[in-house]
Coordinates of C-alpha atoms and ligand atoms in Angstrom, one line a residue:
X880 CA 0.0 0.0 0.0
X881 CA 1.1 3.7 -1.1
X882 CA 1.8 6.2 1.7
X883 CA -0.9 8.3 -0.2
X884 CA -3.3 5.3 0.8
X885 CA -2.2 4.5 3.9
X886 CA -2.6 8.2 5.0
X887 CA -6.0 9.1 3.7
X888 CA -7.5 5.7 5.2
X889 CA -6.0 6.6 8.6
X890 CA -7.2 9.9 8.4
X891 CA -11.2 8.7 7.0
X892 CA -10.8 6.4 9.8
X893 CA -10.1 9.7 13.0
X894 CA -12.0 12.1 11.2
X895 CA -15.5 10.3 10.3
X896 CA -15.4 9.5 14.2
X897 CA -16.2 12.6 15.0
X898 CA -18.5 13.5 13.1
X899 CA -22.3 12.5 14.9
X900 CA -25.2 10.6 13.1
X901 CA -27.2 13.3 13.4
X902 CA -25.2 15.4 11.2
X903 CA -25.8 13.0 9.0
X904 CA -28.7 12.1 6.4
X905 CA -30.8 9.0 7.5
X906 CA -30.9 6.8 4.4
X907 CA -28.8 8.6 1.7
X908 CA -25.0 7.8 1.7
X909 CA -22.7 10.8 2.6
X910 CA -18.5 10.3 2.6
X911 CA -16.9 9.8 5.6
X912 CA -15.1 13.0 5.7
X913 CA -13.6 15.6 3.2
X914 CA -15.3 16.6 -0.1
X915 CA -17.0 13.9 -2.5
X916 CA -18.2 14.3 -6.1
X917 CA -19.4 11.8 -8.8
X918 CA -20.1 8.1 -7.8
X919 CA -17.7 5.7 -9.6
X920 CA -17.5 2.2 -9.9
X921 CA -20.8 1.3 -9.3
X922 CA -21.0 -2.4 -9.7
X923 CA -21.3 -6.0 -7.8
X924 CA -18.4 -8.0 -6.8
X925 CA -19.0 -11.4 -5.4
X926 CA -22.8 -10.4 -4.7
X927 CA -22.2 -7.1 -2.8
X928 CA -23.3 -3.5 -4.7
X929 CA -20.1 -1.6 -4.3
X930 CA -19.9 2.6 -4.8
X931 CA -16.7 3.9 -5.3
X932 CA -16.6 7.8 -5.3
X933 CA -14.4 10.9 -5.9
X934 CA -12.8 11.8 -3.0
X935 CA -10.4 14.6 -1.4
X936 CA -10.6 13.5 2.5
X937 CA -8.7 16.9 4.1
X938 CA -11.1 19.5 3.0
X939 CA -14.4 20.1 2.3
X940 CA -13.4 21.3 -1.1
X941 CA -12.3 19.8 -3.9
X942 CA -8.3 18.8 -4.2
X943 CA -6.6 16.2 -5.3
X944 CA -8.7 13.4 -6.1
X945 CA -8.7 9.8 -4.4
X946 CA -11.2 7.0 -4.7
X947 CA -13.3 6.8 -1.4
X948 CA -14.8 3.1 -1.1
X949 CA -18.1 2.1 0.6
X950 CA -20.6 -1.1 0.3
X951 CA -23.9 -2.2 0.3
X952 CA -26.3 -5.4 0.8
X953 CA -29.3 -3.5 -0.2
X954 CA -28.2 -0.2 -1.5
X955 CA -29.7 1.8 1.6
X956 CA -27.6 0.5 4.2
X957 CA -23.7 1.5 3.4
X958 CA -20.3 0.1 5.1
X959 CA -17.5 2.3 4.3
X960 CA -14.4 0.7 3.3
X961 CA -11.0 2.0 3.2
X962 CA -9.9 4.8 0.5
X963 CA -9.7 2.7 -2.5
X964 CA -7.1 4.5 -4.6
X965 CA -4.6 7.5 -4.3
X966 CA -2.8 9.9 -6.9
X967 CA 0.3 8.3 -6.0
X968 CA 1.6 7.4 -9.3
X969 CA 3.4 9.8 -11.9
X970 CA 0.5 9.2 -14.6
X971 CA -2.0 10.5 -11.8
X972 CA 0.1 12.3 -9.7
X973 CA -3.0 15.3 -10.4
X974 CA -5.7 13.2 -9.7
X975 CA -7.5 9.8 -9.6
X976 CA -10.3 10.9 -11.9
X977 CA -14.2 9.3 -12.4
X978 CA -14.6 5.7 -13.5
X979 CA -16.0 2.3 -13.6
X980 CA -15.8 -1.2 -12.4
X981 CA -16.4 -4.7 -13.6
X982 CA -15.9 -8.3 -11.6
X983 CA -13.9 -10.0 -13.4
X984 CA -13.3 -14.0 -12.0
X985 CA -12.6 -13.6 -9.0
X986 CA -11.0 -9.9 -9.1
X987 CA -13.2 -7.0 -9.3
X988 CA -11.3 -4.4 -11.9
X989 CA -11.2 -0.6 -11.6
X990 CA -10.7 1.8 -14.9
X991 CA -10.4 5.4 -14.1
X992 CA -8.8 8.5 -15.4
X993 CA -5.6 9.3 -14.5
X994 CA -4.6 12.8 -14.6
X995 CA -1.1 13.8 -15.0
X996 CA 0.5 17.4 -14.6
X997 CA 3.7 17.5 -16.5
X998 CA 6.3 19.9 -18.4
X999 CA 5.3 20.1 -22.5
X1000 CA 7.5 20.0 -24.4
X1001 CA 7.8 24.2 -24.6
X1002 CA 8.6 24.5 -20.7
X1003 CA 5.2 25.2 -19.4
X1004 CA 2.7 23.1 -17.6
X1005 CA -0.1 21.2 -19.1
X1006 CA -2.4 18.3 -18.2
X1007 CA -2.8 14.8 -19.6
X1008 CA -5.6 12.4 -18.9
X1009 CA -5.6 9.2 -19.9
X1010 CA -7.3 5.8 -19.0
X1011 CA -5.7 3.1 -16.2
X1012 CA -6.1 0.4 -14.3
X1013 CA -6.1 -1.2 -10.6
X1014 CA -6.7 -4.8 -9.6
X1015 CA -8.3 -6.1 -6.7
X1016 CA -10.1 -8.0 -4.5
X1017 CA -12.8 -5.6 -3.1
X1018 CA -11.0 -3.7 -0.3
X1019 CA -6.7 -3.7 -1.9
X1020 CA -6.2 -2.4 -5.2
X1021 CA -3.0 -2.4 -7.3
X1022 CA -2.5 -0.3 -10.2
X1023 CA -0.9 -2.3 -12.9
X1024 CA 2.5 -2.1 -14.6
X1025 CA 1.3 -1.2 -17.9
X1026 CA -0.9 2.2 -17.5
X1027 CA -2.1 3.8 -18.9
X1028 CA -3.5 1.5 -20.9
X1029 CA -6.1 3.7 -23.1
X1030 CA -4.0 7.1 -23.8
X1031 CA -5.8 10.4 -25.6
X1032 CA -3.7 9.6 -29.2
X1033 CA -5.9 6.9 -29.7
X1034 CA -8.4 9.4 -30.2
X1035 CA -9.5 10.7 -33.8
X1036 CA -7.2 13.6 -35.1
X1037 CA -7.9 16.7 -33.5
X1038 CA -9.8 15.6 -30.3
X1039 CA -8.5 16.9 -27.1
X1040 CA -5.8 15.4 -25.5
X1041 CA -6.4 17.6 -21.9
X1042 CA -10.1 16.9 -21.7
X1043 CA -10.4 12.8 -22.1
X1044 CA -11.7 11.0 -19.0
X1045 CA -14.7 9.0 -17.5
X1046 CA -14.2 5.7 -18.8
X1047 CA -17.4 2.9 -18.2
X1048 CA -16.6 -0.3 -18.9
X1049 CA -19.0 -3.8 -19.3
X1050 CA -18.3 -7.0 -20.7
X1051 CA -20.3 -8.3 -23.2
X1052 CA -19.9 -12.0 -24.6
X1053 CA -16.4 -12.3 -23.4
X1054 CA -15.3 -8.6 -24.9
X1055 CA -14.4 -5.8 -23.0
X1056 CA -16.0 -2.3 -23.7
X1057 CA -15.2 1.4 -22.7
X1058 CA -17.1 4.7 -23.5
X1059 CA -15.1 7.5 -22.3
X1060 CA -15.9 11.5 -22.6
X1061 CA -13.5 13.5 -25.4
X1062 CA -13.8 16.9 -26.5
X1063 CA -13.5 17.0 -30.7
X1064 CA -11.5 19.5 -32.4
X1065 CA -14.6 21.6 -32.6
X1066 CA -14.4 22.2 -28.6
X1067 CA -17.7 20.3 -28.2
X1068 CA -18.0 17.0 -26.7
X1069 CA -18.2 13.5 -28.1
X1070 CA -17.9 10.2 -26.8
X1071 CA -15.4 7.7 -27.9
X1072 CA -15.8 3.7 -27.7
X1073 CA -13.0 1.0 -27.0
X1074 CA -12.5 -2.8 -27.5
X1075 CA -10.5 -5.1 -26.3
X1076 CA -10.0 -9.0 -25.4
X1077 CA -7.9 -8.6 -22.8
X1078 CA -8.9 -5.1 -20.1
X1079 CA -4.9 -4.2 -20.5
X1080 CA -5.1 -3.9 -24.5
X1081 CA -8.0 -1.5 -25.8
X1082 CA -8.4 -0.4 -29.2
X1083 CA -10.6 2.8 -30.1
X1084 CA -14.2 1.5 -32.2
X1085 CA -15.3 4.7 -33.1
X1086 CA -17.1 8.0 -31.8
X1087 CA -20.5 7.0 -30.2
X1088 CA -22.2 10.5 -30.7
X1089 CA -21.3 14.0 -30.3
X1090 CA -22.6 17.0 -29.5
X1091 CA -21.8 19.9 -32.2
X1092 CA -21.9 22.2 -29.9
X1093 CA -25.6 21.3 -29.6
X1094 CA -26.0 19.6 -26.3
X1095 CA -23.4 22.2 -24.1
X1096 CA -19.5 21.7 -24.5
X1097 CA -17.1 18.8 -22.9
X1098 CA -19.8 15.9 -22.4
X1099 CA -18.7 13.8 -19.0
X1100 CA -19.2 10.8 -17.4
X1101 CA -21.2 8.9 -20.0
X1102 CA -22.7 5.5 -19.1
X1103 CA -24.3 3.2 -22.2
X1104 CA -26.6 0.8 -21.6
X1105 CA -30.0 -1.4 -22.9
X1106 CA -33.3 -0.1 -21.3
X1107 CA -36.3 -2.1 -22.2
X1108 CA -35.3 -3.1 -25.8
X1109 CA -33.9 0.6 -26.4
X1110 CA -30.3 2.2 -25.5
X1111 CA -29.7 5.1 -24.0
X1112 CA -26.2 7.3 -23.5
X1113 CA -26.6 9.6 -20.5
X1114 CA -24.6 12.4 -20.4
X1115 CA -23.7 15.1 -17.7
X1116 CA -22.9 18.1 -20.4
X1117 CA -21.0 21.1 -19.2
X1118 CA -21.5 24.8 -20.3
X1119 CA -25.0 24.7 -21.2
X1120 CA -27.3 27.5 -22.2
X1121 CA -30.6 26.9 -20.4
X1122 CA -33.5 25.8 -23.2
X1123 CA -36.7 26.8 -21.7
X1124 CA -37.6 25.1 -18.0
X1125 CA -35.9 21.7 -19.9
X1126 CA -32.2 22.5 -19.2
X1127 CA -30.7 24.8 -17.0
X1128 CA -27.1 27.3 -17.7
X1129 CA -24.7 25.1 -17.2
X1130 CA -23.3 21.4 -15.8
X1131 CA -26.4 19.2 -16.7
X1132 CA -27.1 15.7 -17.0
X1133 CA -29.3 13.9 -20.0
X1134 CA -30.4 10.8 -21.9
X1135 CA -29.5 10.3 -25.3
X1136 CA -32.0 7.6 -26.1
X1137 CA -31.5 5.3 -28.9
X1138 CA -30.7 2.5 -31.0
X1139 CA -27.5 0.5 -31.0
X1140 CA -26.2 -1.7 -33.4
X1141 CA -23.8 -4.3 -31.8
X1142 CA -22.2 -5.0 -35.1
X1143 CA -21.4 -2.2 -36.3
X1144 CA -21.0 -0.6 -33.5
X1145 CA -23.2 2.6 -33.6
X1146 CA -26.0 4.3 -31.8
X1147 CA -28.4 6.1 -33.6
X1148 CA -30.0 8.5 -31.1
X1149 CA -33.6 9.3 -31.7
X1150 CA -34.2 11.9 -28.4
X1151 CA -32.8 13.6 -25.5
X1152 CA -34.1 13.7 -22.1
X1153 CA -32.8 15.6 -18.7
X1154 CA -32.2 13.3 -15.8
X1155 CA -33.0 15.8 -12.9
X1156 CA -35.1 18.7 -13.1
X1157 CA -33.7 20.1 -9.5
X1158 CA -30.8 22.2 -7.8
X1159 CA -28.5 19.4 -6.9
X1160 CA -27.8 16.2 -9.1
X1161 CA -24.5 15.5 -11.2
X1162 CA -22.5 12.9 -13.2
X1163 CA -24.2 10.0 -12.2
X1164 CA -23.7 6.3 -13.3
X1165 CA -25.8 2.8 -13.3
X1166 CA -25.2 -0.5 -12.9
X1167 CA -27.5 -3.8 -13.6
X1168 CA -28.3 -5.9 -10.4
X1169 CA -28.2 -9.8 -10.3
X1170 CA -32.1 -9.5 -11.1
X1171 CA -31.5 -7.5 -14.3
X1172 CA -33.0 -4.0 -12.8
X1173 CA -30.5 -1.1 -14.2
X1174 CA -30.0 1.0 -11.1
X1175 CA -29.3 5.0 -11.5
X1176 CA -26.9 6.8 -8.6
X1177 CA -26.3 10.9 -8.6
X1178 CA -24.3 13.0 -7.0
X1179 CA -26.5 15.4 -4.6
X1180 CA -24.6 18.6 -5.4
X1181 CA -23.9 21.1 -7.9
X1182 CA -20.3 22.0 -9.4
X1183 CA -21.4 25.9 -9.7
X1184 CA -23.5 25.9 -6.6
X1185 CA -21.7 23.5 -4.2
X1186 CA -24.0 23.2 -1.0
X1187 CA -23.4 22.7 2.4
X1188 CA -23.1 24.6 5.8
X1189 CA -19.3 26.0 6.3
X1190 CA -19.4 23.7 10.0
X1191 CA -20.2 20.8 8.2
X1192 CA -16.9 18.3 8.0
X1193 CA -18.8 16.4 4.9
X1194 CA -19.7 17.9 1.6
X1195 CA -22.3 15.9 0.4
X1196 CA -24.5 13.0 -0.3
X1197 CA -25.3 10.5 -3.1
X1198 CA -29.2 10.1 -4.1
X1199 CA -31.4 7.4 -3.6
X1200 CA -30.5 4.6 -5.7
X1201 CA -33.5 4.5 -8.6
X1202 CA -34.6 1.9 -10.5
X1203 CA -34.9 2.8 -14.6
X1204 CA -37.8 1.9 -16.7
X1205 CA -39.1 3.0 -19.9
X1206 CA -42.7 4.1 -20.5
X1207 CA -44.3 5.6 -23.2
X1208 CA -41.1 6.4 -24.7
X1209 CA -39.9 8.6 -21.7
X1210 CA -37.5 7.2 -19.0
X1211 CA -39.2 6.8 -15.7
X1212 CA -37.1 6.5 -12.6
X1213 CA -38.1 5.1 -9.0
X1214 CA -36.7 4.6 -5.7
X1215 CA -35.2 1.4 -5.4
X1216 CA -37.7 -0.9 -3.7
X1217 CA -35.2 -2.1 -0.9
X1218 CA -36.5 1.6 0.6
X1219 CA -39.2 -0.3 1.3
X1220 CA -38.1 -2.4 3.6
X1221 CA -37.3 0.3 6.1
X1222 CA -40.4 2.2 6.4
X1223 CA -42.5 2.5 10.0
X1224 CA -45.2 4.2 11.0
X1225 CA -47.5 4.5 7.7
X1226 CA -50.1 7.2 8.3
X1227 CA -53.1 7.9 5.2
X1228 CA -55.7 10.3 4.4
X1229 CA -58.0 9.7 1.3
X1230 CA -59.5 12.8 -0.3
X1231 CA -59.1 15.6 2.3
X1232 CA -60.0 18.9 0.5
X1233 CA -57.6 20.8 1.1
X1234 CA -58.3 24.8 1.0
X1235 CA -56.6 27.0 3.4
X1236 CA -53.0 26.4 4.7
X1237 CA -53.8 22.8 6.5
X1238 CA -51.6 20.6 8.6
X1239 CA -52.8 16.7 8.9
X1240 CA -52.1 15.2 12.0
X1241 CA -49.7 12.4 11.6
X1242 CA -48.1 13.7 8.3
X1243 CA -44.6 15.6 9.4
X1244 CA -41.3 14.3 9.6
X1245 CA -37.3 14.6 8.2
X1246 CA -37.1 10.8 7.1
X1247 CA -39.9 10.4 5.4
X1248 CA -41.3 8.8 2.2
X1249 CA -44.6 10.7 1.4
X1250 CA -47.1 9.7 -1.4
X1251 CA -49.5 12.2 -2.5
X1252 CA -52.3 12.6 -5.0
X1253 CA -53.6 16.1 -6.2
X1254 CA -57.0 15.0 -7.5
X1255 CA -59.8 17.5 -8.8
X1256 CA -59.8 20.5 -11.2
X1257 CA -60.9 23.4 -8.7
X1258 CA -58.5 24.8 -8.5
X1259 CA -54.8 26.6 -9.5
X1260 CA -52.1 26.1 -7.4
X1261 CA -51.5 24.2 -4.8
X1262 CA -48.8 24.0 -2.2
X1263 CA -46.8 21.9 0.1
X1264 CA -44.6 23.5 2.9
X1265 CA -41.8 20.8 4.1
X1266 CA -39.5 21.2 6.6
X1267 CA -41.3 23.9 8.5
X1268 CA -41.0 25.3 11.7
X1269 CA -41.9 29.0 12.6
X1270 CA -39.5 30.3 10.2
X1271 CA -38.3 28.0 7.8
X1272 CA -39.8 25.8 4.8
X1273 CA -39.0 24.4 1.8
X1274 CA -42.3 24.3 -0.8
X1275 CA -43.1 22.5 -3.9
X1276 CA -45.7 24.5 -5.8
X1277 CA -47.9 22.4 -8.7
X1278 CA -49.4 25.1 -10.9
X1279 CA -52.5 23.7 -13.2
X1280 CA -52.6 26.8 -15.2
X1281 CA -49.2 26.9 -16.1
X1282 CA -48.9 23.1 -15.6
X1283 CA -45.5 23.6 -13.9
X1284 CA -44.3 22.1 -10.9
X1285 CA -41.4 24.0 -8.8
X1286 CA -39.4 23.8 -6.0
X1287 CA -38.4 26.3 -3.9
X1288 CA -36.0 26.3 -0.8
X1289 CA -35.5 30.6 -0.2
X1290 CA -36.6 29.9 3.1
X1291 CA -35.3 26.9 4.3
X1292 CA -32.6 28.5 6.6
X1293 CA -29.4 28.6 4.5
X1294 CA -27.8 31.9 5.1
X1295 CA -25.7 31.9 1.5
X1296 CA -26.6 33.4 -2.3
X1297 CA -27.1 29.8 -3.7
X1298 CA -29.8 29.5 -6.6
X1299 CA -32.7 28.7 -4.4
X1300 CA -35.5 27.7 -7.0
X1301 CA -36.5 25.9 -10.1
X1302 CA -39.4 24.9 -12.0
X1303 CA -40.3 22.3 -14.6
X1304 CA -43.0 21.8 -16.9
X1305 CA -45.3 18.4 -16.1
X1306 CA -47.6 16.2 -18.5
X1307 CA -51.1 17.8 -18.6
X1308 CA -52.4 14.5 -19.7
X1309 CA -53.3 13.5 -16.6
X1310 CA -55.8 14.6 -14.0
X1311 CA -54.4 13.1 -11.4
X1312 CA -50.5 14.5 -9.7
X1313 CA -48.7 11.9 -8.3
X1314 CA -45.5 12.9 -5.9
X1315 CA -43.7 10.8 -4.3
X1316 CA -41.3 12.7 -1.9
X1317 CA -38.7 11.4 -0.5
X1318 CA -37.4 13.8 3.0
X1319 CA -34.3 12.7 4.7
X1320 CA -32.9 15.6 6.6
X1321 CA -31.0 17.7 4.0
X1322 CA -32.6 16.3 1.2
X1323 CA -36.4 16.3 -1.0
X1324 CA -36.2 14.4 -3.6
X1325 CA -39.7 14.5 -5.8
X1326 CA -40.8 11.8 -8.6
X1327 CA -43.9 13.0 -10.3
X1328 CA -46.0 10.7 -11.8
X1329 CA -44.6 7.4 -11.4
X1330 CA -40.9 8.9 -12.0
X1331 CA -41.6 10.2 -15.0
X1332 CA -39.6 13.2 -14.1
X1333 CA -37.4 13.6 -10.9
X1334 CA -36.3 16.9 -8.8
X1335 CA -33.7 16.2 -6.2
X1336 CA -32.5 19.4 -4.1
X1337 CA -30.6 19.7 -0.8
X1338 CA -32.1 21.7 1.8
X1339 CA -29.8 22.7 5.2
X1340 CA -32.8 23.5 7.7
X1341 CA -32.1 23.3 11.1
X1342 CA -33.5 19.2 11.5
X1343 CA -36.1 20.0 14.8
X1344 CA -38.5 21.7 11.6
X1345 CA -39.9 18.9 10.5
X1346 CA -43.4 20.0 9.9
X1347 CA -45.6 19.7 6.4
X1348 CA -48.4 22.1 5.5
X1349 CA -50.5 22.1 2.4
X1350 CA -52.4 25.0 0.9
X1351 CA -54.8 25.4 -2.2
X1352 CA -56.2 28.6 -3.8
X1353 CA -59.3 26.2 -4.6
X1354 CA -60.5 23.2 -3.6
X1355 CA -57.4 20.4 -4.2
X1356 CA -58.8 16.7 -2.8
X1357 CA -55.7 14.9 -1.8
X1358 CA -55.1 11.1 -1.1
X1359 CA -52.0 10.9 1.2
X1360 CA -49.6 8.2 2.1
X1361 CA -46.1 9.1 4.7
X1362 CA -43.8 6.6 6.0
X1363 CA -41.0 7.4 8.2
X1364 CA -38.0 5.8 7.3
X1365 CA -35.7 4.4 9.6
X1366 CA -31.8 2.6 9.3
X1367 CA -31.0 1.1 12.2
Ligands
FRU536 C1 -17.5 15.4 -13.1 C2 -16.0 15.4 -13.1 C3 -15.4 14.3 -14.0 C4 -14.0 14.1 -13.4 C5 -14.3 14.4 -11.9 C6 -13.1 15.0 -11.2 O1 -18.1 15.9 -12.0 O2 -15.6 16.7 -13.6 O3 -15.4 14.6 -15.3 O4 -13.5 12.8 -13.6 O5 -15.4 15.2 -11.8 O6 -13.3 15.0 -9.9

């Protein structure tokens, strides 16, 4: 083991003591210490879902990136394992960049970027990121002799050889394939695909798609996988221009959904979808479970709006693992079921009108998984106040005029300038809402109609609000359904 490892594990190990469970959320996983960004390596070995993660353990900002390691039975309940990997190699020495993992036999395989800071050729400084590999056996990794093993001059003429990073890798009928995120010489992004027979010995198959300077600029962390007899590319863009309420100004995330032909390699994309309509969600990656359900993961944070109190010796938190399905044509995504399993204390109401500001007794709470249906056409807005206390809430709004649903946390007790609101438009084919909310302390996560479209935002309110209000300028006639959720 590296010194670099051996540091930042005894470090996680001190540090994360200190820090009290009720700092932390309830049933999302948060890093042990230090800053975290995009989940990598989101996979099974030897029957166990593991979730890898960028990682800078001294700071709550972002530094020199390591690979934090945790796992996971049921994808609610997470052991942290030790720090995973460390820049500690020239051909990383600026970073241990986003990636994947497969199980291969008995070892379990990680490919990630490594980003190297070195003299070109004219004296100054520039960067390098090529693709590597380490070798394990679910907690020890050993970077192998021959890395990098995919390097940017594999690329097509022109593309970028700074901005080259994010490999995924599956198997498929004993082949080995990568998609990795490239910038073509037209400063836009594209995404490249690798084969090879053998994981140390890729050759480049071709660019996948690209964006012509269409879907924003360097496209990151792509993932590439079969949905439900179609394929989808998801993407997290940067630099893009907001397009109505469907994207916002810059980092984003989307699905390029598709065809793919295995032959010939190419995916014919047929229509783009965001991922997240809310504040906080980034770069995040799937994996397929034993059972054949293709689970989702984001990071809960924003690069331009990072968010978290300055006392706070975390920075952040993963979503809830969803479960991806397509229906009529449009990706749905869902809480994985294994929530389930921890809920207590179901309390219901069936068609309460709902008029004036209304509390319901029994419905409240910080953990919480809340089902709601706005029924009726009396009236225009309606409004839910969570996390509320005297001073503070957080409210969703569902407009039926405007057929818009938005999210709103100016008040929830976070003293800084952060973006505090965003809408999205919803089907109006429906007459029925459905919201499923999911509350755990800093976080509200909402999937409307059967997770046809999700908003996840943070929210720092001090945890003792915990109250839920609803409010209709008409008459709404709600059916509602809260569980507390509890991880013991
Ligand atoms: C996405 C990203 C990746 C990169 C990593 C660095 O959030 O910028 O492209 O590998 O973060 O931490």
């Amino acid at each position: 083991m590296s010194e670099m490892v051996e540091k930042a594990r005894n470090y996680e190990i001190e540090e994360s003591m200190k820090i009290a469970q009720d700092n932390r959320p309830v049933y999302h996983f948060s890093n042990p210490v230090g800053w975290m960004n995009d989940p990598n390596g989101f996979s099974d070995y030897k029957g166990e879902h593991h979730l890898f993660f960028q990682y800078y353990p001294y700071a709550t900002h972002w530094d020199s990136m390591h690979w934090g390691h945790a796992k996971s039975a049921d994808f609610i309940k997470w052991e942290y394992l030790p720090v995973a990997l460390a820049p500690d190699k020239d051909y990383d020495n600026f970073g241990v960049f986003s990636g994947s993992a497969i199980e291969d036999g008995e070892k379990q395989i990680l490919i990630y970027t490594g980003v190297e800071e070195k003299a070109a050729p004219n004296g100054e400084k520039c960067i390098r990121q090529n693709q590597c590999i380490a070798i394990g056996n679910g907690v020890e990794y050993e970077k192998i002799a021959n890395n990098p093993v995919v390097t940017a001059d594999m690329l097509p003429e022109g593309s970028s050889l700074e901005d080259f990073r994010d490999p995924k890798v599956w198997k498929e009928n004993g082949k080995y394939y990568m998609v990795a995120g490239s910038r073509h010489g037209d400063g836009s992004g594209q995404i490249a695909l690798f084969c090879a027979e053998n994981p140390e010995k890729w050759e480049f198959a071709g660019i996948l798609d690209r964006s012509e300077n269409k879907i924003g600029r360097m496209w990151e962390c792509p993932d590439f996988y079969p949905l439900d007899g179609k394929q989808v590319l998801m993407i997290s863009p940067q630099e893009m221009e907001a397009e109505g309420l469907e994207f916002h100004n810059g980092n984003n995330t989307a699905f390029l959904i598709g065809n793919y032909d295995k032959e010939m390699l190419k995916f014919m994309r047929e229509k783009v979808q965001c991922v997240d309509y809310g504040l906080d969600f980034y770069a995040p990656q799937t994996m397929e479970t034993e059972d054949g359900r293709r689970i989702l993961i984001g990071w809960m944070q924003s690069w331009d709006n990072p968010m978290y109190p300055d006392t706070q010796r975390y920075s952040g938190m993963m979503t809830i693992p969803r479960e991806l399905s397509i229906k009529g044509g449009r990706i749905c995504q869902m809480p994985v079921r294994e929530l389930e399993k921890y809920r207590s204390n179901v309390i219901s109401y069936d068609n309460v009108c709902i008029h004036e500001e209304t509390e319901l007794e029994g419905i409240s709470g910080r953990s919480i998984d809340l089902q709601i249906a706005l029924k009726g056409n009396e009236y225009g807005k309606f409004k839910i106040k969570l996390a509320a206390d005297e001073k503070h809430y957080s409210e969703i709004i569902y407009d039926r005029d405007e057929k818009t649903l938005t999210f709103d946390r100016t008040h929830s007790g976070f003293k800084k300038d952060t973006i505090s609101t965003r809408s999205m438009y919803v089907s109006d084919k429906k007459d029925v809402i459905n919201l499923r909310i999911l509350v755990d302390r800093f976080s509200v996560e909402i999937f409307v109609n059967d997770g046809e479209q999700v908003m996840t935002s943070l929210i720092y309110t001090p945890v003792d609000a915990y109250g839920i209000r609803f409010a209709s300028n008409g008459k709404t006639y709600l059916d509602v359904i809260k569980y507390d959720i509890e991880v013991k």
